[in-house]
Coordinates of C-alpha atoms in Angstrom, one line a residue:
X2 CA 53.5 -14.9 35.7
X3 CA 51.0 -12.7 33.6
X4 CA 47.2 -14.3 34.2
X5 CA 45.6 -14.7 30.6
X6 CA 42.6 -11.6 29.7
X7 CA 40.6 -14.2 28.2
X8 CA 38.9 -13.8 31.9
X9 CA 36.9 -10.3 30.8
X10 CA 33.5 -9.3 30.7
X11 CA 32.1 -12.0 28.4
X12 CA 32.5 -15.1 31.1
X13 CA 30.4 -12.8 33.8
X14 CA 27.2 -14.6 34.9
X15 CA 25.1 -12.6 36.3
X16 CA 22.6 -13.2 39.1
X17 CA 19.3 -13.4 37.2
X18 CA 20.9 -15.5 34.1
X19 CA 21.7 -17.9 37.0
X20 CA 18.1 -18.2 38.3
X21 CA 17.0 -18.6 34.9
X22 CA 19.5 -21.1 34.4
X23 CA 18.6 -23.1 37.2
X24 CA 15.0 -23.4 36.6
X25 CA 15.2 -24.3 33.5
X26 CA 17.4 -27.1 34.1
X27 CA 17.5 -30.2 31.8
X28 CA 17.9 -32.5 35.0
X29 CA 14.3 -31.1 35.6
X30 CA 11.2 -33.5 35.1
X31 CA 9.2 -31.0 35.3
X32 CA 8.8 -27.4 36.0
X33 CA 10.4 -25.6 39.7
X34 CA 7.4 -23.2 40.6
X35 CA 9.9 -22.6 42.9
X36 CA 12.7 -21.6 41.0
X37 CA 10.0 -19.9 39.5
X38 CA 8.9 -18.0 42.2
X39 CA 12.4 -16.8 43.0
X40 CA 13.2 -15.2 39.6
X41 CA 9.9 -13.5 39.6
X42 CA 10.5 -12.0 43.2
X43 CA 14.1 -11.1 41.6
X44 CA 12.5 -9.2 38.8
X45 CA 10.0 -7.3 41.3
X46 CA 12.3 -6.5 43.5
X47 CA 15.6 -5.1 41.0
X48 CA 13.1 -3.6 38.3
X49 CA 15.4 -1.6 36.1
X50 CA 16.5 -3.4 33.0
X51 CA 16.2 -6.5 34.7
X52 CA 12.2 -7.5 33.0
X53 CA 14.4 -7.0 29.5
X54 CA 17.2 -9.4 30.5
X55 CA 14.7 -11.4 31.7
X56 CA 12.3 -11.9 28.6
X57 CA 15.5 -11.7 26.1
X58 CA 17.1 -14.9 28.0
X59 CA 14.0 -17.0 28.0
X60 CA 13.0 -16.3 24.5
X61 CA 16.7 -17.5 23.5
X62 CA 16.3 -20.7 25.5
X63 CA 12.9 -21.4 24.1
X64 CA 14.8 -22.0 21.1
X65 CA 17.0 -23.9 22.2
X66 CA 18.1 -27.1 20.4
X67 CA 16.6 -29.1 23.4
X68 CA 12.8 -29.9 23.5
X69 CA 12.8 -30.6 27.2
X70 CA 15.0 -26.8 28.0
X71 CA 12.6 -24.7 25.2
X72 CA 9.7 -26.4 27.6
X73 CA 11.0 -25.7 30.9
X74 CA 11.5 -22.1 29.6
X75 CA 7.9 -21.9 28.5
X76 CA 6.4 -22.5 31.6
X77 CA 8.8 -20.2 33.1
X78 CA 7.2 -17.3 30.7
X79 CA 4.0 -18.3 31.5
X80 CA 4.6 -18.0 35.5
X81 CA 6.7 -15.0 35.1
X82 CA 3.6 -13.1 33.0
X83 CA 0.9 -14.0 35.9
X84 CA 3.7 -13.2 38.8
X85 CA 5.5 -9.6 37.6
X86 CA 3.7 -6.8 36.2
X87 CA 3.5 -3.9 33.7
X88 CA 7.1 -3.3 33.3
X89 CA 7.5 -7.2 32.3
X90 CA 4.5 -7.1 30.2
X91 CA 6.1 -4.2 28.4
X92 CA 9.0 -6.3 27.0
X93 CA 7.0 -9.5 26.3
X94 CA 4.9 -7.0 23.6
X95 CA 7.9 -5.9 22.3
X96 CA 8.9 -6.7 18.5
X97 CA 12.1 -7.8 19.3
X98 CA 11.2 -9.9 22.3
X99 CA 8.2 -11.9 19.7
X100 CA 10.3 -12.4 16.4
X101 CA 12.7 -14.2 18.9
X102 CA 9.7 -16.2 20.2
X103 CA 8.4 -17.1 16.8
X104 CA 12.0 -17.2 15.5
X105 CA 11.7 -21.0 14.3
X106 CA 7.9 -20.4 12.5
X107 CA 7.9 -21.8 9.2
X108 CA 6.7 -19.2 6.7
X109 CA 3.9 -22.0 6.2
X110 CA 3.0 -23.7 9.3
X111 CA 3.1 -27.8 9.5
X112 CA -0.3 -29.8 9.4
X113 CA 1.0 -30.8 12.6
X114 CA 2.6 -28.4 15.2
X115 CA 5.3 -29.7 17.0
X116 CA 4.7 -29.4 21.1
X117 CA 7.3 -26.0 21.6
X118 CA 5.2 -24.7 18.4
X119 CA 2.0 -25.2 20.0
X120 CA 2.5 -23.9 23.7
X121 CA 3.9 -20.9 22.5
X122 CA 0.9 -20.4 20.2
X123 CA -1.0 -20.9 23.1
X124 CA 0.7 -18.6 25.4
X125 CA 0.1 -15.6 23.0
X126 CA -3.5 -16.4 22.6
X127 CA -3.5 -16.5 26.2
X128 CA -1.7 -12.8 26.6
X129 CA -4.0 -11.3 23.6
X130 CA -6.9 -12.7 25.2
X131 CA -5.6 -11.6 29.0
X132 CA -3.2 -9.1 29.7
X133 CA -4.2 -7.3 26.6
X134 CA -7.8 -7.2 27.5
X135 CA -7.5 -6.4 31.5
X136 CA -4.1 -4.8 32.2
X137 CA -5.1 -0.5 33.0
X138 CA -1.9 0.1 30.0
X139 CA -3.2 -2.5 27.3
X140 CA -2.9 0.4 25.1
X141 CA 0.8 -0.5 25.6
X142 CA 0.7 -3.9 24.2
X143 CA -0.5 -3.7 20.5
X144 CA 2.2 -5.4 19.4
X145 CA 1.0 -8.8 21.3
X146 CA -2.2 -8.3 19.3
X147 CA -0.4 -7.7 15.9
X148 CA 1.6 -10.9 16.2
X149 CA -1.3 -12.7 17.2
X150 CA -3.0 -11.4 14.1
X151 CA 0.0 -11.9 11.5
X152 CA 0.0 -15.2 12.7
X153 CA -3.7 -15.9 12.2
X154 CA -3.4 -14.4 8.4
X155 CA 0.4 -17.4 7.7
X156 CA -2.5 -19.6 8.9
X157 CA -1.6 -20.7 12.4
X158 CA -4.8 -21.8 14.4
X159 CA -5.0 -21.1 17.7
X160 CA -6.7 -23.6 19.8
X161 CA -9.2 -22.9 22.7
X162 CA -6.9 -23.2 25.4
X163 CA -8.4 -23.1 29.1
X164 CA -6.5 -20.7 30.1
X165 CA -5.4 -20.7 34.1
X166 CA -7.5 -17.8 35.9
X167 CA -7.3 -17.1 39.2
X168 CA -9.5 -18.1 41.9
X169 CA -12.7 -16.2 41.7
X170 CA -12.6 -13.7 44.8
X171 CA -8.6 -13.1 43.9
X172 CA -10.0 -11.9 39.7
X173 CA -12.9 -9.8 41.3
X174 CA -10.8 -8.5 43.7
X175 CA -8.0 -7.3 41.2
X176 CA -8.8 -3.5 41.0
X177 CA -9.8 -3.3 44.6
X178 CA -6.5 -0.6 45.2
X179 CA -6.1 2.4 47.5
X180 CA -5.3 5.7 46.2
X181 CA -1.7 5.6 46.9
X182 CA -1.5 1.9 46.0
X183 CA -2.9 3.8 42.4
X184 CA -0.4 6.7 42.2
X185 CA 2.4 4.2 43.1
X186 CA 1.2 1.3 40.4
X187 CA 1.4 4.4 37.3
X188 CA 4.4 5.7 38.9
X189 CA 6.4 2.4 38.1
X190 CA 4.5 1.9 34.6
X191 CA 5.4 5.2 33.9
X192 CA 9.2 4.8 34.7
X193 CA 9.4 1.2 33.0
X194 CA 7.8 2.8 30.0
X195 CA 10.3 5.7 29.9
X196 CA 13.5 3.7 30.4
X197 CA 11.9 1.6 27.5
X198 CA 11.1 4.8 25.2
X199 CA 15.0 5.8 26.2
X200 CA 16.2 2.7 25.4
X201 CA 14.5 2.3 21.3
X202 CA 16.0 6.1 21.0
X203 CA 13.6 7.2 17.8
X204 CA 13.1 10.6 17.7
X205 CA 9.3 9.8 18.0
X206 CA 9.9 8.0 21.1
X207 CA 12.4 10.5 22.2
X208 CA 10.0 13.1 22.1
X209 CA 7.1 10.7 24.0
X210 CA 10.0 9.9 26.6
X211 CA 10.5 14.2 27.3
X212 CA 6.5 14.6 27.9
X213 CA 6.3 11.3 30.1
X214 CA 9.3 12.9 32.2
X215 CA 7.4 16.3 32.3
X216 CA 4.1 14.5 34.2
X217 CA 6.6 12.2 36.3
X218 CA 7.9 15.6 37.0
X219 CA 4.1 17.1 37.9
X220 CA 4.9 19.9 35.2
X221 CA 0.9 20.0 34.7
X222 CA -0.8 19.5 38.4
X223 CA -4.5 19.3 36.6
X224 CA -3.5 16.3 34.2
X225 CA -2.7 14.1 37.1
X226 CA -5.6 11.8 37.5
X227 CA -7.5 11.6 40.5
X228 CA -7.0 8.7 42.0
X229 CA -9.1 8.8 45.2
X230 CA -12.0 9.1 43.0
X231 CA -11.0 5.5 40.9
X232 CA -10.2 4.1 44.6
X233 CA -14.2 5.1 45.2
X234 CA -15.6 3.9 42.0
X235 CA -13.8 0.4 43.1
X236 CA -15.5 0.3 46.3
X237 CA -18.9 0.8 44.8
X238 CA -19.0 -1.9 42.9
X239 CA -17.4 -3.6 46.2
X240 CA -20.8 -2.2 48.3
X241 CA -23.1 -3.2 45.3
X242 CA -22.4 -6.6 46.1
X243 CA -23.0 -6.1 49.7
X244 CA -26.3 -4.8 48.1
X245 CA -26.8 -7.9 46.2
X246 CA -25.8 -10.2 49.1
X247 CA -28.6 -8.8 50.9
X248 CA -31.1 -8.8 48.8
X249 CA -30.3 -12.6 47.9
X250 CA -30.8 -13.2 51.9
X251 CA -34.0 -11.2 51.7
X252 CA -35.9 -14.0 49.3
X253 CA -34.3 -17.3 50.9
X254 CA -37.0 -19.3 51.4
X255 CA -37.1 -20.1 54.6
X256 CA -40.4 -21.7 54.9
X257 CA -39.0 -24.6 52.8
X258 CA -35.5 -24.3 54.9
X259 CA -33.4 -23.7 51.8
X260 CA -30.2 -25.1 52.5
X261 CA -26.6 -23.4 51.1
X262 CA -24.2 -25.7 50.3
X263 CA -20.2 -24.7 48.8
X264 CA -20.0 -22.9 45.5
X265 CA -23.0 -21.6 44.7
X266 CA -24.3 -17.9 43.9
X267 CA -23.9 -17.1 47.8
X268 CA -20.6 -18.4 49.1
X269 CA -19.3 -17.2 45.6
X270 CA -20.5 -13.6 46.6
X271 CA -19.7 -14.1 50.2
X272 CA -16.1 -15.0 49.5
X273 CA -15.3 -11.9 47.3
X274 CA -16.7 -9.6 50.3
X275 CA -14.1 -12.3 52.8
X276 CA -11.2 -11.3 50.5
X277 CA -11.8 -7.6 50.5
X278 CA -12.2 -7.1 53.9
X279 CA -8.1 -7.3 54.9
X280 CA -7.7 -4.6 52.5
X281 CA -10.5 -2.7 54.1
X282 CA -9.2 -2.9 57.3
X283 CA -4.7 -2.5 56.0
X284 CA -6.3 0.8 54.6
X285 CA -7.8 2.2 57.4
X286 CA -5.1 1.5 59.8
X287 CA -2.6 2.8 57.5
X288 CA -4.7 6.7 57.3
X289 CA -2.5 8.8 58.3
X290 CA -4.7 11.1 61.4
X291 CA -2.8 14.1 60.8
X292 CA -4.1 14.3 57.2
X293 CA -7.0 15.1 58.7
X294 CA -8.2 12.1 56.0
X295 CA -11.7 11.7 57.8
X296 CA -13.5 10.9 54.8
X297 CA -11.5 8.4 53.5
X298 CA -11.6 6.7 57.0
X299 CA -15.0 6.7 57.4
X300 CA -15.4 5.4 53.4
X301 CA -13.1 2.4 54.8
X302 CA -15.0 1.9 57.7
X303 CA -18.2 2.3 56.8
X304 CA -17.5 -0.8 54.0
X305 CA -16.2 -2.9 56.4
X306 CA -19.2 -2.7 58.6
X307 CA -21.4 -3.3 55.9
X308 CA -19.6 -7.0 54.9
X309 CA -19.5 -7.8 58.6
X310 CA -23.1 -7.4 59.1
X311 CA -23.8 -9.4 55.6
X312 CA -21.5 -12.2 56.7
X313 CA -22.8 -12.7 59.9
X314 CA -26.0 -12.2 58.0
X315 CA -25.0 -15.1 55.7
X316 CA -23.2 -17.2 58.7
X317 CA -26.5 -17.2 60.9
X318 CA -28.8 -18.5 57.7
X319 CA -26.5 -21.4 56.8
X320 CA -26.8 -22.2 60.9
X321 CA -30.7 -22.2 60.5
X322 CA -30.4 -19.1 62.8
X323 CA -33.3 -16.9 60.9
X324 CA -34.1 -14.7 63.9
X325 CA -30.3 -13.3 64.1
X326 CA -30.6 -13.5 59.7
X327 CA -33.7 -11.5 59.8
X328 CA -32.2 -8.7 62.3
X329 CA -28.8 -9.0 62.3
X330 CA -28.4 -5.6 64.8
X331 CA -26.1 -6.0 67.5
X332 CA -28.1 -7.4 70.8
X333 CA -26.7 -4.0 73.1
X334 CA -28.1 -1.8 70.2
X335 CA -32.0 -3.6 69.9
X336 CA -31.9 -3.9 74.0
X337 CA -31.2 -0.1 74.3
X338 CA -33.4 0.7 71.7
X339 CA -36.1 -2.4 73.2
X340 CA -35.6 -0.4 76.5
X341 CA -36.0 3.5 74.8
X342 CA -39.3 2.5 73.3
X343 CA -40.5 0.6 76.6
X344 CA -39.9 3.9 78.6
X345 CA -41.3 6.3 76.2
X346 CA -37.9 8.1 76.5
X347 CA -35.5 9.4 73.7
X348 CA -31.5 9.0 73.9
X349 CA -31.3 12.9 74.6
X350 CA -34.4 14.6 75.9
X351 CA -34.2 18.2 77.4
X352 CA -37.5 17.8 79.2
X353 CA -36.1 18.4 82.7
X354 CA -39.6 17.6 84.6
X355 CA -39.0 14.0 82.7
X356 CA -36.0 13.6 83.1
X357 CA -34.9 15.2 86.7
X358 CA -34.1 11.9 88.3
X359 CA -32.4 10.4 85.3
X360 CA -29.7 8.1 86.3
X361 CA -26.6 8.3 84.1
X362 CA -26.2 4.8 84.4
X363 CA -29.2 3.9 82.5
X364 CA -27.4 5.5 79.6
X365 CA -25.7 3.7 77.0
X366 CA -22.4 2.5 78.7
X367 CA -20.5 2.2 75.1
X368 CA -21.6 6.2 73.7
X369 CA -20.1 7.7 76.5
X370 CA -17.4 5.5 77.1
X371 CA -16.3 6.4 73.3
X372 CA -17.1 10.3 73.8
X373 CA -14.9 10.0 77.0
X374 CA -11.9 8.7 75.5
X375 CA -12.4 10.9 72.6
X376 CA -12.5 14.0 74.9
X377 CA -9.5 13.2 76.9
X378 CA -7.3 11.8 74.2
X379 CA -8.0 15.0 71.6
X380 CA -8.5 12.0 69.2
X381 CA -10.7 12.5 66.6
X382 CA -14.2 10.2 66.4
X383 CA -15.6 8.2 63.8
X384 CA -18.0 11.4 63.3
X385 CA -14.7 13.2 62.2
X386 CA -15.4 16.1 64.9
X387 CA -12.2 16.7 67.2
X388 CA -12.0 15.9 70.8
X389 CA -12.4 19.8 72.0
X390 CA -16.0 20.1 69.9
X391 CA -17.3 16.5 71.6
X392 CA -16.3 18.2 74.9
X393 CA -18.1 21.4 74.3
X394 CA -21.2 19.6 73.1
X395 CA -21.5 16.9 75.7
X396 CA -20.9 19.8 78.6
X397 CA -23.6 21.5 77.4
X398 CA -26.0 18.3 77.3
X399 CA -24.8 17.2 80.7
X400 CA -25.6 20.4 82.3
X401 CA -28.8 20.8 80.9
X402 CA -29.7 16.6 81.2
X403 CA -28.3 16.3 84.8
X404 CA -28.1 19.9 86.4
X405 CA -24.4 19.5 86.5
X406 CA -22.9 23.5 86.3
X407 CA -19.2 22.2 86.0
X408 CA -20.3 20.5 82.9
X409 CA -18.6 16.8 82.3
X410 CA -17.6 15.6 85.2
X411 CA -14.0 13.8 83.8
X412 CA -13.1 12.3 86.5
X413 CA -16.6 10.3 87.1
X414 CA -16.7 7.1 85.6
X415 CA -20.4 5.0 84.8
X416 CA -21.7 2.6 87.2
X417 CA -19.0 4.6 90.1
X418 CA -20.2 5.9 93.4

């Protein structure tokens, strides 16, 4: 017996209409962040035309015939906005995405908005005073901006909604990206906003679409913007605040024994340095040595030193600890240098009447142990020179410090007989 073709295309489900379908479930009380979460991770992770399917499906059930489904839908736009990124914020601003939203406006709007009326006026406040302010492509979103203002000239009012930022260090944090993180951000923008310009099919945006393929292409080397350089400028304002940290420790008042407590101007500051300082440290593990990236290494490194020394800074004055606040130099540095000034003698003197009876031990145990390992590994220091150059220049200084005409001895380790 012949099966029926009423079974074609039209009955297929597929996977994201499902999530969406399930978080916005009438059974719901109220909102599934996690059903939430999971069609946002979906979006992320498919891209293609899935941020389309995505917006188109949510602005159909936000006019739906149910209050409580148009709600649930709502806050699923809203979380789906913060969570995804450029390529979903591309199809929110799009023309045919917002008439849909604002599909059931009046041409005159009611002296009193109905709840689905008023959250979505709130939600595109909240985009024209967010995403279209912040996001690096808000060129991209004018359309967000004109709906907002055609809806201010029908009349609509749009309330002073607190709008849900993120926590402090997370905001101030935002733009703190790598260079590659950079180049791969516009790379994805770039190809959500092609598809996009392929997609309307206008000549104008036809002809857009063929010079945005020619840079994703690297058809003109010199347009490509430097991203190393906007990675740097990022970090600057990261060490400014280093600079301001410090100079807020300098005038605590410690004869009065100011005290810190949670929230204020410090641990505000000191927070925003705690939050960078993973990404300080992913970045500098993740330099590739073969790049021969040494700048860029000692840029990560470098900032990362600087935080730890203003936390522990910041750590010893809430303690009461204003010795350590005051001088917050590692104790085997200020006894080596304690012990230098108490001798009269200098890390490297050439004076060989001073200095004939030198014992190496009374060195610093931690520089040589790092030139060592530098020399025999061929790694390449935190000074960027290569292991072969360290070895050339500490032979020279131990023949001339210690009479030794081999040069380094390799196989003698400090504090051996």
């Amino acid at each position: 017996m012949l099966q029926s073709p009423t079974t074609s295309s039209w009955t297929r489900v597929s996977p994201l209409e499902v999530l969406i379908t399930r978080a916005c479930d009438p059974s719901l009380h109220e909102p599934n962040y996690a059903a939430h979460i999971e069609v946002a991770e979906y979006i992320n992770n498919k891209k293609a035309n899935t941020p389309r399917e995505a917006a188109m499906t949510i602005a159909r059930l936000a006019n739906n015939r149910n209050p409580h489904i148009s709600m649930l839908a709502l806050s699923l736009l809203d979380t789906l906005v913060q969570s995804c990124g450029y390529p979903f914020h591309l199809q929110i601003s799009t023309k045919e995405f917002l008439n849909e939203l604002v599909r059931r406006f009046p041409e005159r709007p009611p002296p009193y908005p109905n709840a689905i009326m008023s959250r979505i006026l709130e939600l595109i406040n909240t985009w024209k005073e967010g995403i279209c302010v912040e996001s690096r492509w808000k060129e991209d979103l004018s359309n967000i901006r004109d709906m907002h203002r055609l809806l201010t000239f029908k009349g609509y009012r749009f309330r002073d909604f607190a709008r849900p930022t993120q926590s402090q260090p997370t905001a101030a944090n935002a733009n703190l990206k790598s260079a590659v993180e950079l180049e791969e951000e516009d790379r994805a923008a770039q190809s959500a906003k092609l598809q996009e310009l392929i997609r309307r099919g206008t000549p104008r945006d036809l002809a857009a679409a063929q010079e945005l393929m020619k840079s994703l292409a690297g058809a003109d080397p010199e347009a490509k913007p430097d991203y190393k350089t906007q990675a740097l400028h990022e970090i600057n304002k990261l060490e400014s605040k280093v600079v301001l940290m410090n100079e807020m420790l300098d005038n605590v008042d410690m004869e009065r024994g100011e005290k810190f407590v949670e929230g204020d101007a410090y641990d505000q500051v000191a927070e925003i340095l705690r939050a960078a300082r993973p990404k300080l440290q992913k970045w500098a593990s993740e330099v590739d040595v073969e790049s021969h990236d040494s700048e860029s290494l000692d840029t990560f490194l470098q900032m990362n030193d600087q935080i730890n020394t203003v936390l522990n800074r910041y750590e010893a004055f809430k303690k009461g600890d204003y010795s350590f606040a005051a001088n917050p130099i590692p104790a085997e540095l200020s006894n080596a240098g304690s012990a230098s000034a108490g001798t009269g003698l200098s890390l490297i003197d050439f004076d060989d009447s001073t200095n004939a009876n030198a014992n190496p031990t009374t060195r610093p145990k931690w520089l040589f142990n790092v030139i060592t390992t530098s020399c025999d590994t061929g790694e390449r220091s935190v000074c960027g020179f290569s292991g072969a150059v360290l070895g050339e220049c500490v032979d020279s200084y131990w023949s001339l410090e210690y009479g030794y005409g081999g040069g380094w001895p390799r196989n003698r380790s400090f504090g051996s007989s």
